[in-house]
mmCIF file of C-alpha atoms in Angstrom:
data_model
loop_
_atom_site.group_PDB
_atom_site.id
_atom_site.type_symbol
_atom_site.label_atom_id
_atom_site.label_comp_id
_atom_site.label_asym_id
_atom_site.label_seq_id
_atom_site.Cartn_x
_atom_site.Cartn_y
_atom_site.Cartn_z
ATOM 1 C CA MET U 1 130.000 158.743 43.272
ATOM 2 C CA ARG U 2 129.831 156.524 40.465
ATOM 3 C CA ALA U 3 133.527 157.073 39.394
ATOM 4 C CA LEU U 4 134.451 156.252 43.072
ATOM 5 C CA LEU U 5 132.190 153.274 43.857
ATOM 6 C CA GLY U 6 131.135 151.706 40.675
ATOM 7 C CA ALA U 7 131.467 148.727 39.094
ATOM 8 C CA ARG U 8 134.749 149.601 36.995
ATOM 9 C CA ALA U 9 136.136 151.275 40.128
ATOM 10 C CA ARG U 10 135.355 148.695 41.993
ATOM 11 C CA HIS U 11 136.984 145.922 39.907
ATOM 12 C CA ARG U 12 140.082 148.155 39.927
ATOM 13 C CA TRP U 13 139.906 147.926 43.585
ATOM 14 C CA ILE U 14 139.980 144.057 43.668
ATOM 15 C CA HIS U 15 143.097 144.328 41.005
ATOM 16 C CA LEU U 16 144.814 146.676 43.339
ATOM 17 C CA VAL U 17 144.525 144.089 46.531
ATOM 18 C CA ILE U 18 145.742 141.677 44.238
ATOM 19 C CA GLY U 19 148.823 143.747 43.792
ATOM 20 C CA GLY U 20 148.899 143.890 47.168
ATOM 21 C CA ALA U 21 148.785 140.079 47.760
ATOM 22 C CA LEU U 22 151.586 139.751 45.228
ATOM 23 C CA LEU U 23 153.729 142.119 47.240
ATOM 24 C CA MET U 24 153.574 140.134 50.543
ATOM 25 C CA PRO U 25 156.316 137.230 49.756
ATOM 26 C CA TYR U 26 158.767 140.189 48.811
ATOM 27 C CA PHE U 27 157.948 141.906 51.574
ATOM 28 C CA LEU U 28 158.393 138.937 54.184
ATOM 29 C CA VAL U 29 161.673 138.229 52.245
ATOM 30 C CA GLY U 30 162.579 142.055 53.233
ATOM 31 C CA SER U 31 161.357 141.632 56.512
ATOM 32 C CA VAL U 32 163.668 138.724 57.301
ATOM 33 C CA VAL U 33 166.581 141.226 55.939
ATOM 34 C CA VAL U 34 165.521 144.011 58.044
ATOM 35 C CA GLY U 35 165.020 141.758 61.059
ATOM 36 C CA GLY U 36 168.803 140.417 60.810
ATOM 37 C CA THR U 37 170.168 143.842 60.893
ATOM 38 C CA ALA U 38 167.772 146.044 63.592
ATOM 39 C CA HIS U 39 168.971 143.893 66.394
ATOM 40 C CA GLY U 40 165.710 141.708 66.492
ATOM 41 C CA ALA U 41 163.108 144.498 65.539
ATOM 42 C CA GLY U 42 160.549 143.684 63.248
ATOM 43 C CA SER U 43 159.235 145.065 59.923
ATOM 44 C CA PHE U 44 155.656 145.065 61.889
ATOM 45 C CA ASP U 45 156.736 146.634 64.857
ATOM 46 C CA SER U 46 158.088 149.885 63.463
ATOM 47 C CA PHE U 47 156.724 152.080 60.609
ATOM 48 C CA PRO U 48 160.096 153.335 59.491
ATOM 49 C CA LEU U 49 161.325 149.787 59.537
ATOM 50 C CA ALA U 50 158.181 148.985 57.466
ATOM 51 C CA LEU U 51 159.002 151.343 55.132
ATOM 52 C CA VAL U 52 162.348 150.039 54.588
ATOM 53 C CA THR U 53 160.998 146.612 54.116
ATOM 54 C CA PHE U 54 158.863 148.310 51.686
ATOM 55 C CA ALA U 55 161.774 149.582 49.877
ATOM 56 C CA LEU U 56 163.639 146.748 49.628
ATOM 57 C CA ALA U 57 160.646 144.342 48.433
ATOM 58 C CA LEU U 58 160.312 146.596 45.124
ATOM 59 C CA PRO U 59 163.688 145.724 43.438
ATOM 60 C CA LEU U 60 162.517 142.132 44.360
ATOM 61 C CA ALA U 61 159.371 142.649 42.488
ATOM 62 C CA ALA U 62 161.073 144.199 39.607
ATOM 63 C CA VAL U 63 163.559 141.388 39.040
ATOM 64 C CA SER U 64 160.756 138.711 38.890
ATOM 65 C CA GLY U 65 158.654 140.719 36.551
ATOM 66 C CA LEU U 66 161.717 140.356 34.087
ATOM 67 C CA VAL U 67 160.590 136.904 33.564
ATOM 68 C CA PRO U 68 158.921 136.425 30.126
ATOM 69 C CA ILE U 69 156.276 134.314 31.276
ATOM 70 C CA ALA U 70 154.860 137.113 33.616
ATOM 71 C CA ARG U 71 153.454 139.493 31.107
ATOM 72 C CA PRO U 72 150.549 137.240 29.465
ATOM 73 C CA LEU U 73 149.587 136.482 33.391
ATOM 74 C CA LEU U 74 149.515 140.493 34.094
ATOM 75 C CA VAL U 75 147.831 141.066 30.918
ATOM 76 C CA LEU U 76 145.076 138.262 31.654
ATOM 77 C CA GLY U 77 144.351 140.561 35.035
ATOM 78 C CA VAL U 78 144.497 143.805 33.569
ATOM 79 C CA ARG U 79 141.865 142.569 30.763
ATOM 80 C CA ALA U 80 139.482 141.260 33.127
ATOM 81 C CA LEU U 81 139.649 144.263 35.730
ATOM 82 C CA CYS U 82 141.049 147.429 34.740
ATOM 83 C CA GLY U 83 138.500 148.154 31.751
ATOM 84 C CA VAL U 84 141.340 148.336 29.430
ATOM 85 C CA ASP U 85 141.178 147.566 25.558
ATOM 86 C CA PRO U 86 142.347 144.129 24.957
ATOM 87 C CA VAL U 87 143.268 145.060 21.398
ATOM 88 C CA ALA U 88 146.125 147.687 23.101
ATOM 89 C CA LEU U 89 147.468 144.971 25.152
ATOM 90 C CA ALA U 90 150.344 142.221 24.176
ATOM 91 C CA ASP U 91 149.589 138.526 23.677
ATOM 92 C CA GLY U 92 152.133 136.368 24.470
ATOM 93 C CA PRO U 93 155.452 136.256 26.796
ATOM 94 C CA ALA U 94 157.864 139.034 26.671
ATOM 95 C CA ARG U 95 160.842 138.064 24.369
ATOM 96 C CA SER U 96 162.863 141.245 23.897
ATOM 97 C CA TRP U 97 164.396 143.273 26.918
ATOM 98 C CA ASP U 98 162.448 146.165 25.951
ATOM 99 C CA ALA U 99 159.399 144.076 26.589
ATOM 100 C CA ARG U 100 160.647 142.690 29.579
ATOM 101 C CA LEU U 101 161.697 145.943 31.200
ATOM 102 C CA ARG U 102 158.222 147.714 30.391
ATOM 103 C CA THR U 103 156.524 144.677 32.034
ATOM 104 C CA SER U 104 158.687 144.905 35.245
ATOM 105 C CA ALA U 105 158.238 148.424 35.522
ATOM 106 C CA TRP U 106 154.278 147.969 35.336
ATOM 107 C CA TYR U 107 154.494 145.272 37.766
ATOM 108 C CA THR U 108 156.364 146.900 40.382
ATOM 109 C CA LEU U 109 154.206 150.063 40.171
ATOM 110 C CA HIS U 110 151.161 147.874 40.351
ATOM 111 C CA VAL U 111 152.447 145.899 43.472
ATOM 112 C CA ALA U 112 153.633 149.046 45.201
ATOM 113 C CA LEU U 113 150.279 150.629 44.614
ATOM 114 C CA GLY U 114 148.421 147.443 45.445
ATOM 115 C CA GLY U 115 150.455 147.146 48.853
ATOM 116 C CA ILE U 116 149.876 151.031 50.176
ATOM 117 C CA LEU U 117 146.205 150.557 49.132
ATOM 118 C CA SER U 118 145.842 147.206 50.433
ATOM 119 C CA GLY U 119 147.187 148.645 53.793
ATOM 120 C CA ALA U 120 144.891 151.461 53.808
ATOM 121 C CA SER U 121 141.885 149.179 53.090
ATOM 122 C CA LEU U 122 142.881 146.973 56.322
ATOM 123 C CA VAL U 123 143.233 149.775 58.592
ATOM 124 C CA LEU U 124 140.956 152.736 57.409
ATOM 125 C CA PRO U 125 137.507 151.017 57.609
ATOM 126 C CA PRO U 126 137.532 149.939 61.173
ATOM 127 C CA PHE U 127 138.842 153.221 62.248
ATOM 128 C CA THR U 128 136.048 154.752 60.541
ATOM 129 C CA VAL U 129 133.318 152.609 62.200
ATOM 130 C CA PHE U 130 134.920 153.637 65.569
ATOM 131 C CA LEU U 131 134.534 157.495 64.464
ATOM 132 C CA ILE U 132 131.104 156.751 62.946
ATOM 133 C CA ALA U 133 130.115 155.160 66.313
ATOM 134 C CA LEU U 134 132.052 157.174 68.883
ATOM 135 C CA PRO U 135 129.292 159.755 69.499
ATOM 136 C CA VAL U 136 126.523 157.242 69.970
ATOM 137 C CA PHE U 137 128.578 154.782 72.407
ATOM 138 C CA PRO U 138 130.150 156.822 75.309
ATOM 139 C CA GLY U 139 131.954 153.840 76.275
ATOM 140 C CA LEU U 140 134.406 154.276 73.336
ATOM 141 C CA ARG U 141 135.610 157.330 74.167
ATOM 142 C CA HIS U 142 137.935 155.505 76.728
ATOM 143 C CA SER U 143 139.817 153.683 74.180
ATOM 144 C CA VAL U 144 143.469 154.340 73.154
ATOM 145 C CA TYR U 145 141.973 156.316 70.285
ATOM 146 C CA SER U 146 140.218 158.903 72.666
ATOM 147 C CA THR U 147 142.209 159.623 75.648
ATOM 148 C CA GLY U 148 143.903 162.509 73.976
ATOM 149 C CA GLY U 149 143.924 164.758 71.201
ATOM 150 C CA PRO U 150 140.869 165.832 69.281
ATOM 151 C CA LEU U 151 138.907 163.001 69.686
ATOM 152 C CA ALA U 152 139.013 164.078 73.622
ATOM 153 C CA THR U 153 137.044 167.198 73.137
ATOM 154 C CA ASP U 154 133.462 167.293 72.663
ATOM 155 C CA TRP U 155 133.415 169.506 68.990
ATOM 156 C CA GLY U 156 136.406 166.270 68.219
ATOM 157 C CA ILE U 157 133.428 163.854 69.149
ATOM 158 C CA ALA U 158 131.082 165.170 66.978
ATOM 159 C CA LEU U 159 132.915 165.536 63.833
ATOM 160 C CA ALA U 160 134.197 162.391 64.440
ATOM 161 C CA PRO U 161 131.373 160.602 61.949
ATOM 162 C CA ALA U 162 132.084 163.311 59.077
ATOM 163 C CA ALA U 163 135.871 162.719 59.612
ATOM 164 C CA GLY U 164 135.145 158.719 59.599
ATOM 165 C CA ILE U 165 132.943 159.237 56.039
ATOM 166 C CA ALA U 166 135.867 161.843 54.454
ATOM 167 C CA MET U 167 138.325 158.896 55.191
ATOM 168 C CA LEU U 168 136.138 156.144 53.121
ATOM 169 C CA LEU U 169 135.679 158.626 50.510
ATOM 170 C CA ALA U 170 139.217 159.942 50.465
ATOM 171 C CA LEU U 171 140.281 155.997 50.243
ATOM 172 C CA ALA U 172 137.806 155.508 47.470
ATOM 173 C CA ALA U 173 139.591 158.276 45.837
ATOM 174 C CA CYS U 174 142.936 157.010 46.026
ATOM 175 C CA SER U 175 141.862 153.854 44.859
ATOM 176 C CA ALA U 176 139.780 155.154 41.922
ATOM 177 C CA ALA U 177 143.111 157.367 41.026
ATOM 178 C CA ALA U 178 145.327 154.412 41.306
ATOM 179 C CA GLY U 179 143.412 152.328 39.197
ATOM 180 C CA ALA U 180 142.806 154.803 36.617
ATOM 181 C CA LEU U 181 146.718 155.354 36.609
ATOM 182 C CA LEU U 182 147.561 151.720 36.121
ATOM 183 C CA ALA U 183 144.609 151.276 33.327
ATOM 184 C CA ARG U 184 146.062 154.293 31.456
ATOM 185 C CA LEU U 185 149.983 152.940 31.990
ATOM 186 C CA ALA U 186 149.090 149.322 30.980
ATOM 187 C CA PRO U 187 148.541 149.817 27.035
ATOM 188 C CA LEU U 188 152.125 151.589 27.162
ATOM 189 C CA LEU U 189 153.836 149.330 29.441
ATOM 190 C CA LEU U 190 151.955 145.772 28.450
ATOM 191 C CA GLY U 191 151.322 146.759 24.951
ATOM 192 C CA PRO U 192 152.869 145.104 21.803
ATOM 193 C CA THR U 193 156.444 146.432 21.108
ATOM 194 C CA PRO U 194 157.961 146.978 17.608
ATOM 195 C CA VAL U 195 159.248 143.594 17.876
ATOM 196 C CA ASP U 196 156.122 142.091 18.762
ATOM 197 C CA ARG U 197 154.116 143.770 16.022
ATOM 198 C CA LEU U 198 156.904 142.656 13.557
ATOM 199 C CA ALA U 199 156.337 138.942 14.850
ATOM 200 C CA ALA U 200 152.684 139.429 14.497
ATOM 201 C CA ALA U 201 153.068 140.578 10.884
ATOM 202 C CA GLU U 202 155.295 137.659 9.997
ATOM 203 C CA GLN U 203 152.808 135.413 11.531
ATOM 204 C CA ARG U 204 150.136 136.797 9.314
ATOM 205 C CA ALA U 205 152.339 136.669 6.218
ATOM 206 C CA ALA U 206 153.000 133.124 6.982
ATOM 207 C CA GLU U 207 149.444 132.498 7.381
ATOM 208 C CA LEU U 208 148.227 134.086 4.400
ATOM 209 C CA ALA U 209 151.125 132.400 2.272
ATOM 210 C CA VAL U 210 149.774 128.954 3.627
ATOM 211 C CA ARG U 211 146.031 130.313 2.389
ATOM 212 C CA ASN U 212 147.408 131.552 -1.102
ATOM 213 C CA ARG U 213 149.356 128.169 -1.318
ATOM 214 C CA LEU U 214 146.328 126.291 -0.614
ATOM 215 C CA ALA U 215 143.952 128.290 -2.948
ATOM 216 C CA ARG U 216 146.492 128.128 -5.916
ATOM 217 C CA GLU U 217 146.546 124.113 -5.556
ATOM 218 C CA LEU U 218 142.362 124.235 -5.412
ATOM 219 C CA HIS U 219 142.174 126.247 -8.393
ATOM 220 C CA ASP U 220 144.764 124.801 -10.413
ATOM 221 C CA SER U 221 143.784 120.838 -9.851
ATOM 222 C CA VAL U 222 140.017 121.627 -9.675
ATOM 223 C CA GLY U 223 139.937 124.048 -12.134
ATOM 224 C CA HIS U 224 141.948 122.183 -14.893
ATOM 225 C CA ALA U 225 139.518 119.210 -14.087
ATOM 226 C CA LEU U 226 136.364 121.289 -14.539
ATOM 227 C CA SER U 227 137.804 122.820 -17.898
ATOM 228 C CA ALA U 228 138.490 119.328 -19.241
ATOM 229 C CA VAL U 229 135.297 117.729 -17.889
ATOM 230 C CA THR U 230 133.459 120.577 -19.751
ATOM 231 C CA LEU U 231 135.149 120.112 -22.816
ATOM 232 C CA GLN U 232 134.660 116.364 -22.957
ATOM 233 C CA ALA U 233 131.228 117.028 -22.149
ATOM 234 C CA SER U 234 130.469 119.290 -24.905
ATOM 235 C CA ALA U 235 132.016 117.132 -27.372
ATOM 236 C CA ALA U 236 130.251 114.061 -26.422
ATOM 237 C CA ARG U 237 126.969 116.182 -26.412
ATOM 238 C CA ARG U 238 127.454 116.956 -30.095
ATOM 239 C CA VAL U 239 128.043 113.757 -31.351
ATOM 240 C CA LEU U 240 125.795 111.765 -28.834
ATOM 241 C CA ASP U 241 123.440 110.147 -32.152
ATOM 242 C CA SER U 242 126.218 109.895 -34.502
ATOM 243 C CA ASN U 243 129.386 108.683 -32.725
ATOM 244 C CA PRO U 244 128.447 106.450 -29.677
ATOM 245 C CA GLU U 245 132.047 104.904 -29.622
ATOM 246 C CA PHE U 246 133.396 108.463 -28.892
ATOM 247 C CA VAL U 247 130.665 109.298 -26.612
ATOM 248 C CA ARG U 248 131.675 106.243 -24.403
ATOM 249 C CA GLU U 249 135.414 107.267 -24.560
ATOM 250 C CA ALA U 250 134.648 110.789 -23.494
ATOM 251 C CA LEU U 251 132.883 109.441 -20.553
ATOM 252 C CA ALA U 252 135.608 107.127 -19.186
ATOM 253 C CA ALA U 253 137.858 110.139 -19.773
ATOM 254 C CA ILE U 254 135.686 112.196 -17.298
ATOM 255 C CA GLU U 255 135.244 109.291 -14.966
ATOM 256 C CA GLU U 256 139.086 109.066 -15.086
ATOM 257 C CA THR U 257 139.875 112.945 -14.488
ATOM 258 C CA THR U 258 137.266 113.309 -12.007
ATOM 259 C CA ARG U 259 138.891 110.254 -9.787
ATOM 260 C CA ARG U 260 142.212 111.789 -10.179
ATOM 261 C CA THR U 261 140.958 115.108 -8.974
ATOM 262 C CA VAL U 262 139.517 113.784 -6.029
ATOM 263 C CA ASP U 263 142.449 111.915 -5.194
ATOM 264 C CA GLU U 264 144.514 115.499 -5.699
ATOM 265 C CA LEU U 265 142.053 117.273 -3.818
ATOM 266 C CA ASP U 266 142.297 114.957 -0.922
ATOM 267 C CA SER U 267 146.416 115.892 -1.346
ATOM 268 C CA VAL U 268 145.457 119.638 -1.084
ATOM 269 C CA LEU U 269 143.401 118.920 2.193
ATOM 270 C CA GLY U 270 145.896 117.178 3.585
ATOM 271 C CA LEU U 271 148.116 120.253 3.860
ATOM 272 C CA LEU U 272 145.369 121.529 6.049
ATOM 273 C CA ARG U 273 145.403 118.464 8.128
ATOM 274 C CA GLN U 274 148.978 118.772 8.475
ATOM 275 C CA ASP U 275 148.450 122.329 10.398
ATOM 276 C CA ASP U 276 146.099 120.717 12.617
ATOM 277 C CA ASP U 277 148.219 117.471 13.380
ATOM 278 C CA PRO U 278 151.946 117.828 12.978
ATOM 279 C CA ASP U 279 152.231 113.962 12.966
ATOM 280 C CA ALA U 280 150.050 113.564 9.848
ATOM 281 C CA PRO U 281 151.955 112.226 6.885
ATOM 282 C CA ASP U 282 153.062 114.403 4.009
ATOM 283 C CA PRO U 283 150.326 115.041 1.459
ATOM 284 C CA THR U 284 151.672 113.596 -1.824
ATOM 285 C CA THR U 285 151.544 116.325 -4.679
ATOM 286 C CA PRO U 286 151.958 115.421 -8.760
ATOM 287 C CA ASP U 287 155.152 116.500 -10.395
ATOM 288 C CA LEU U 288 156.441 116.262 -13.795
ATOM 289 C CA ALA U 289 156.654 112.335 -13.592
ATOM 290 C CA ALA U 290 152.845 112.423 -13.916
ATOM 291 C CA LEU U 291 152.964 114.636 -16.756
ATOM 292 C CA GLU U 292 152.248 112.243 -19.361
ATOM 293 C CA GLY U 293 149.176 110.898 -17.564
ATOM 294 C CA LEU U 294 147.832 114.306 -17.368
ATOM 295 C CA LEU U 295 148.349 115.348 -20.952
ATOM 296 C CA ALA U 296 146.672 111.971 -21.901
ATOM 297 C CA ARG U 297 143.592 113.080 -19.708
ATOM 298 C CA THR U 298 143.162 116.770 -20.903
ATOM 299 C CA GLY U 299 141.362 115.431 -24.189
ATOM 300 C CA LEU U 300 143.853 118.017 -26.423
ATOM 301 C CA ASP U 301 145.973 117.444 -29.202
ATOM 302 C CA VAL U 302 149.377 117.919 -27.130
ATOM 303 C CA GLY U 303 152.710 117.819 -28.859
ATOM 304 C CA TYR U 304 155.064 117.202 -25.928
ATOM 305 C CA ALA U 305 158.793 117.115 -26.130
ATOM 306 C CA LEU U 306 161.241 116.700 -23.224
ATOM 307 C CA GLU U 307 164.850 117.862 -22.961
ATOM 308 C CA GLY U 308 167.080 116.711 -20.299
ATOM 309 C CA ASP U 309 166.705 114.475 -17.332
ATOM 310 C CA ALA U 310 163.472 115.654 -15.356
ATOM 311 C CA SER U 311 164.263 113.271 -12.876
ATOM 312 C CA ARG U 312 166.983 115.264 -11.512
ATOM 313 C CA LEU U 313 165.027 118.077 -10.423
ATOM 314 C CA PRO U 314 164.295 119.054 -7.009
ATOM 315 C CA GLU U 315 161.056 118.045 -5.681
ATOM 316 C CA LEU U 316 159.480 121.543 -5.216
ATOM 317 C CA VAL U 317 160.734 122.635 -8.583
ATOM 318 C CA SER U 318 159.322 119.647 -10.547
ATOM 319 C CA ARG U 319 155.811 119.678 -8.387
ATOM 320 C CA GLU U 320 155.603 123.477 -9.061
ATOM 321 C CA ALA U 321 156.083 123.217 -12.730
ATOM 322 C CA TYR U 322 153.365 120.394 -13.130
ATOM 323 C CA ARG U 323 151.336 122.984 -11.681
ATOM 324 C CA ILE U 324 152.190 125.701 -14.286
ATOM 325 C CA VAL U 325 151.907 123.109 -17.190
ATOM 326 C CA GLN U 326 148.426 122.322 -15.748
ATOM 327 C CA GLU U 327 147.458 125.874 -15.388
ATOM 328 C CA GLY U 328 148.718 126.095 -19.503
ATOM 329 C CA LEU U 329 146.488 123.467 -20.308
ATOM 330 C CA SER U 330 143.444 124.896 -18.509
ATOM 331 C CA ASN U 331 143.939 128.129 -20.391
ATOM 332 C CA ALA U 332 144.471 125.989 -23.708
ATOM 333 C CA LEU U 333 141.334 124.931 -23.158
ATOM 334 C CA ARG U 334 139.881 128.003 -22.516
ATOM 335 C CA HIS U 335 141.365 129.917 -25.175
ATOM 336 C CA GLY U 336 141.456 127.278 -28.077
ATOM 337 C CA ALA U 337 139.090 124.547 -26.878
ATOM 338 C CA SER U 338 140.388 121.328 -28.830
ATOM 339 C CA SER U 339 142.863 123.178 -31.314
ATOM 340 C CA PRO U 340 146.709 121.454 -31.173
ATOM 341 C CA VAL U 341 148.846 122.094 -28.223
ATOM 342 C CA THR U 342 152.483 122.394 -28.439
ATOM 343 C CA LEU U 343 154.599 121.865 -25.148
ATOM 344 C CA GLN U 344 158.466 121.977 -24.745
ATOM 345 C CA VAL U 345 160.203 121.176 -21.248
ATOM 346 C CA ALA U 346 163.789 121.619 -21.118
ATOM 347 C CA VAL U 347 165.941 120.876 -18.344
ATOM 348 C CA ARG U 348 169.016 122.693 -18.369
ATOM 349 C CA GLU U 349 172.051 122.685 -16.059
ATOM 350 C CA ARG U 350 170.728 125.734 -14.124
ATOM 351 C CA GLU U 351 167.309 126.391 -15.059
ATOM 352 C CA LEU U 352 164.141 124.570 -16.022
ATOM 353 C CA THR U 353 162.130 126.216 -18.973
ATOM 354 C CA ILE U 354 158.352 125.364 -20.094
ATOM 355 C CA THR U 355 156.662 126.887 -23.347
ATOM 356 C CA MET U 356 153.458 125.965 -24.485
ATOM 357 C CA GLU U 357 151.582 127.234 -27.610
ATOM 358 C CA ASN U 358 148.112 126.711 -29.168
ATOM 359 C CA SER U 359 145.741 128.633 -31.507
ATOM 360 C CA LEU U 360 143.739 130.782 -30.627
ATOM 361 C CA SER U 361 141.412 130.186 -33.467
ATOM 362 C CA GLY U 362 139.138 126.914 -33.545
ATOM 363 C CA ALA U 363 136.419 125.770 -31.668
ATOM 364 C CA GLU U 364 134.628 127.757 -29.237
ATOM 365 C CA PRO U 365 136.522 128.734 -26.049
ATOM 366 C CA VAL U 366 135.288 127.233 -22.966
ATOM 367 C CA VAL U 367 134.208 129.882 -20.418
ATOM 368 C CA ARG U 368 134.432 128.978 -16.704
ATOM 369 C CA PRO U 369 133.550 131.754 -14.039
ATOM 370 C CA GLY U 370 136.317 133.075 -12.025
ATOM 371 C CA GLY U 371 138.927 133.294 -14.417
ATOM 372 C CA GLY U 372 142.235 135.192 -14.366
ATOM 373 C CA ARG U 373 143.232 133.661 -10.819
ATOM 374 C CA GLY U 374 145.248 130.869 -12.668
ATOM 375 C CA LEU U 375 147.678 133.037 -14.313
ATOM 376 C CA ARG U 376 148.493 135.063 -11.206
ATOM 377 C CA GLY U 377 149.140 131.564 -9.339
ATOM 378 C CA MET U 378 151.154 130.466 -11.845
ATOM 379 C CA ALA U 379 153.414 133.951 -12.066
ATOM 380 C CA GLU U 380 153.187 133.813 -7.902
ATOM 381 C CA ARG U 381 154.530 130.078 -8.155
ATOM 382 C CA ALA U 382 157.513 130.971 -10.627
ATOM 383 C CA ALA U 383 158.493 134.046 -8.437
ATOM 384 C CA LEU U 384 158.452 131.747 -5.324
ATOM 385 C CA LEU U 385 161.459 130.007 -7.246
ATOM 386 C CA GLY U 386 163.313 132.838 -7.976
ATOM 387 C CA GLY U 387 161.900 132.615 -11.922
ATOM 388 C CA GLN U 388 159.192 134.031 -13.694
ATOM 389 C CA ALA U 389 156.335 132.886 -15.948
ATOM 390 C CA SER U 390 154.050 134.868 -18.472
ATOM 391 C CA ALA U 391 150.914 133.759 -20.516
ATOM 392 C CA GLY U 392 149.033 135.891 -23.111
ATOM 393 C CA PRO U 393 148.528 136.100 -27.020
ATOM 394 C CA HIS U 394 151.740 136.288 -29.141
ATOM 395 C CA ASP U 395 152.056 135.930 -33.092
ATOM 396 C CA GLY U 396 148.018 134.826 -33.425
ATOM 397 C CA ALA U 397 148.621 131.872 -30.735
ATOM 398 C CA TRP U 398 148.313 131.780 -26.658
ATOM 399 C CA ARG U 399 151.944 131.104 -25.628
ATOM 400 C CA LEU U 400 152.783 130.271 -21.556
ATOM 401 C CA SER U 401 156.641 130.680 -20.907
ATOM 402 C CA ALA U 402 158.104 130.001 -17.571
ATOM 403 C CA ARG U 403 161.865 129.868 -16.260
ATOM 404 C CA LEU U 404 162.507 127.903 -13.156
ATOM 405 C CA PRO U 405 165.945 128.347 -11.635
ATOM 406 C CA ILE U 406 167.093 124.845 -10.570
ATOM 407 C CA GLY U 407 167.862 125.124 -6.533
ATOM 408 C CA GLY U 408 166.301 128.432 -6.440
ATOM 409 C CA ALA U 409 163.328 127.823 -4.168
ATOM 410 C CA ARG U 410 163.143 130.484 -1.181
#
């Protein structure tokens, strides 16, 4: 009884009734066609003509089910009333013909079963009431239903209530079976197709790429600033009593570093604002033109040599090269502290090369929790441009090498 009359069965019956209501416009169009070819006879006057009209209405429903927007509307009803796992159903319009044909098949089945069950739900309950009341009200025995056949006999009148109840149970069973069939077929016909799964995977990959980009930007800008500030603060603490002038310079450098880092942080957060507001202005990010300022603020003794014209570099290459150098300086702070650093940037015809070295001996390295992500991010930056980057010990020094094709971004 719960399967026939429970909450899920009632919801699925409502879903079938909605299918019957959706069938009516197609049925009316079919009745016009049938009425024009049956010499004025209407579809509601003859059961055979009603069947013909019903058969004409289904292809019309199938055609309308091919509209891409039909799938999300149908999925909405299935999720609300059919008790189907929402994850098993597709989101968004049906883009491919495979998805459209599946949606059309499910919609046609929905309106067909809904039309039959809706008609039965309109006809059987009143007749059932008549059968149950027939033994109690003798006046009903002279109606059009009881002037002939079994209902005109005593045994027919006695069994009429049982027959009425059986009809109601049969209607409930048919409704439950039809609802269960639609619920079983919904994941197959309204579920994601291979094209939908591929599109979802591409969207997740794009979202992950944006997250990785934000993580790299935050790590390189904020991480470098923290390493530089830590080094300068540590040096200032050691000479606080003996060299006040150096302490003032270190504090000024810390102030300048933090101010510029806040600007860069706001720029990185601008990438998030772009996702929420497409009309937001493009965030400004530093490139190789700002490299000398970065070297001046880092607190390291850097020997910088530039070969070629950096102004002819594409904006993306110049920006990513700046971040790679910034991460290299952060590593120099961690692995060599105040030891001298050599930096060579060469702009050639087809590629940009970056080479940075610093001694592994010297002052105590600056240890910052969470290290290691910067090197991986540096390699990812180079790979996205079609190049390569590596960093590690080399002949007693820490060497960073990067090669970025000019115009090779993808």
